[in-house]
Amino acid sequence: MAGLTPAEPRAAPPPTPPPATLEDFEPEAAARPLAGAAGRLARLGSLGLACYALAWVVAVVEPMTYRASFLLVALALAFLLYPARRRGSTTTPAAASPAAPSRLDWALAALAVAALGWPLADRAAFPYRVAVPTAVDLVLGTAAILLVLEATRRTVGWMLPATALLFLLYAYLGPLLDLVGLGVVAHRGYYPDRLVGQLYMTLEGLFGVPLDVAATYIALFSVYGAVLEHSGAGQFYIDWALAALGRSERSAAAPGRAVTAAGFLLGTVSGSGVGTTVTLGSVAWPLLRRAGYPAEAAGAILSAAGIGAIMSPPTLGAAAFLIAEFLRIPYLRVLVMAAVPTLLYYLSAFLMIEADSRRLGTRPVPVRRPLGEITRRGGYHFLSPLVVVAMMAAGASAFRAVLWATALAWALSFARRETALTPRRLAGALAAGGRAVVPVAATTAAAGIIVGVVTLTGLGLKLAGIVVSLAGGSRVLTVVFAALAVWVLGLAVPVTASYIIAAVMVAPALTQVGVPAAAAHMFIFYYAVLSEVSPPTALSPYAAAAITGGNALRTMMLTWKYTLPAFLVPFVFTLSPEGMGVLLQAPLGDVLRSSATAALGVAALAMGFGGWLRGPVSLPERLGAGAAGLLLCYASPVADVAGVVMLAAVVGAHLARSERKAGRG
């Protein structure tokens, strides 16, 4: 890993680039600004979508009715807010896109209303025609499928719609696969009427579990995050973390640690990796530059901190809500399972950043405002996230918990006049929350097409059998193949879609070799998230590089280096039964032992990859630390003892060598 070591600090830092915004980097947020009647309609639709999600918590709405009506509004907004083509690359600011919807956009929005309004208008008889859809059902169902694919292309790019189209072709051309030597995945084939019936007229396609999660969990937490952000919580979390961890006058890594912690706190508001990276970067890059971090190292810290937001309780990312639905468990249990792996991720980032900070010779930076003052002025912002966890622990549903937390965040905004969410500002916050869920609704509906085809054809079990067969029934090889599959999948599609597809195609392979279902889904979730920082495509590092002015490829490679030990954490809870302790799903003794040895393993891997302990670590010491880390990541008494002994020997040898070197000096 020596080639990934950051360069020495430059004598003169580069000029600060123009401020970057989330819209500049994230396709899911690159909505065009609208004015006039179109702008008012879009704001009203976004506000209505948010209010509809909040009202759903206390109202009784039949599932097909709620999901179809939610998707109707989301698709109509997608065609108004997102142009058919944006000028330039994916990093082109939204302002460069056409500022007003075209006639085609209006026509597609109207068609979305018709196609998704049909199940609502004919809801009494609609579900009973699944086997024999009428001509109207076929026309409007086909239109709905194509509209979902187009809306997904506009919001998150062409890869996911192209993947969904391939699955549709697979469903139709199943018998032909036997003729080209692919009999293992061949099937009898399904005509358009059967596909439309499955994907449009049941809760197994467009309106399946992925969209259900988007319209409930994700919509509610998006609204909650928007209310928190508009009440000043986001800026408070950044200021608080920088004051709490960035003041040490003795630690060269204090600024880097503070920024990483700020990313964790900001994740409770954002739940988006790129969103957190960009928001954090606008505040933290000047601090890191003053501390002496080169642009690439600073960008890596920002993106590593930002991507951790997707796995940070209590909000986590959108895929975490899907885990609760797929496993049919309370969301609180998902939060519990995520706790230790999240801490291990940030431990990895802290240790890797510490090593590079010492090597670079960075320096502490005075923080302008003391921690006590910041806490007194805004400490109340910690209350609403605590309410979410406390209410779920007391037995309330996640929906009611986040509803009351949103209400509390709104009430607390009046603690200071400048952050008070008056009716006008509250409407703006709710509209922002509703607008944020539009790309997710399109993405999950498109992923529902894939899930529906996999369910109809039985492809998931077939592929699971192939993976297990290739691995020879070995759990270790099956887990490695699963990691590679999710990583490759994550390079092409967003985290949420990556998790959904892997949940129906990769998870069965893991469970077939004895991995518990909860561990299998958490494994897929973490690898889907970590694909966001994996070469050759990683949006968060590209966004960070644009903020710092550093080289994008070098920033990406350094981010990968900073998070590399965390890539092995999911193996801890999948390779052996004792590893379930890391997910807090085991007896207390196993929980303590497996969590402690996993933390020690992460530290050993950080020593091997980071190349620094008391001083520079030699190559033999790095190899020994890496081997010890791998042993400690396999949760078993024998491997733990061997790993601890090996690590102790390596650390002892390093300290002795450092003492001899200091004595000669």
XYZ file of C-alpha atoms in Angstrom, residues 71 75 78-79 84 108 116 141-169 199 206 439 441-450:
49
model
C -45.807 6.580 -7.100
C -43.358 10.071 -11.191
C -39.798 13.352 -11.643
C -40.768 14.414 -15.161
C -34.624 14.285 -20.286
C -45.137 12.158 -19.656
C -51.110 5.048 -12.152
C -49.532 -1.256 -17.466
C -46.926 -1.198 -20.229
C -46.928 2.596 -20.071
C -46.429 2.513 -16.282
C -43.416 0.185 -16.609
C -41.819 2.340 -19.316
C -42.507 5.540 -17.366
C -40.812 4.106 -14.279
C -37.761 3.191 -16.348
C -37.592 6.650 -17.910
C -38.005 8.410 -14.559
C -35.235 6.229 -13.124
C -32.967 7.054 -16.063
C -33.512 10.755 -15.476
C -32.867 10.618 -11.747
C -30.067 8.055 -11.278
C -28.741 7.325 -14.755
C -29.248 4.679 -17.408
C -27.620 1.625 -15.776
C -30.511 0.551 -13.531
C -33.195 0.929 -16.252
C -30.974 -0.999 -18.668
C -30.609 -3.752 -16.077
C -34.388 -3.872 -15.588
C -34.899 -4.132 -19.357
C -32.485 -7.068 -19.499
C -34.516 -8.823 -16.821
C -37.713 -8.187 -18.793
C -36.080 -9.712 -21.869
C -45.586 -6.215 -12.397
C -43.811 -1.928 -9.299
C -35.538 9.661 -7.058
C -39.413 6.184 -5.400
C -38.435 5.826 -9.053
C -35.400 3.695 -8.175
C -37.314 1.324 -5.913
C -40.136 0.943 -8.434
C -37.570 0.018 -11.103
C -35.910 -2.388 -8.690
C -39.377 -3.833 -8.094
C -39.450 -4.834 -11.772
C -36.276 -6.859 -11.240
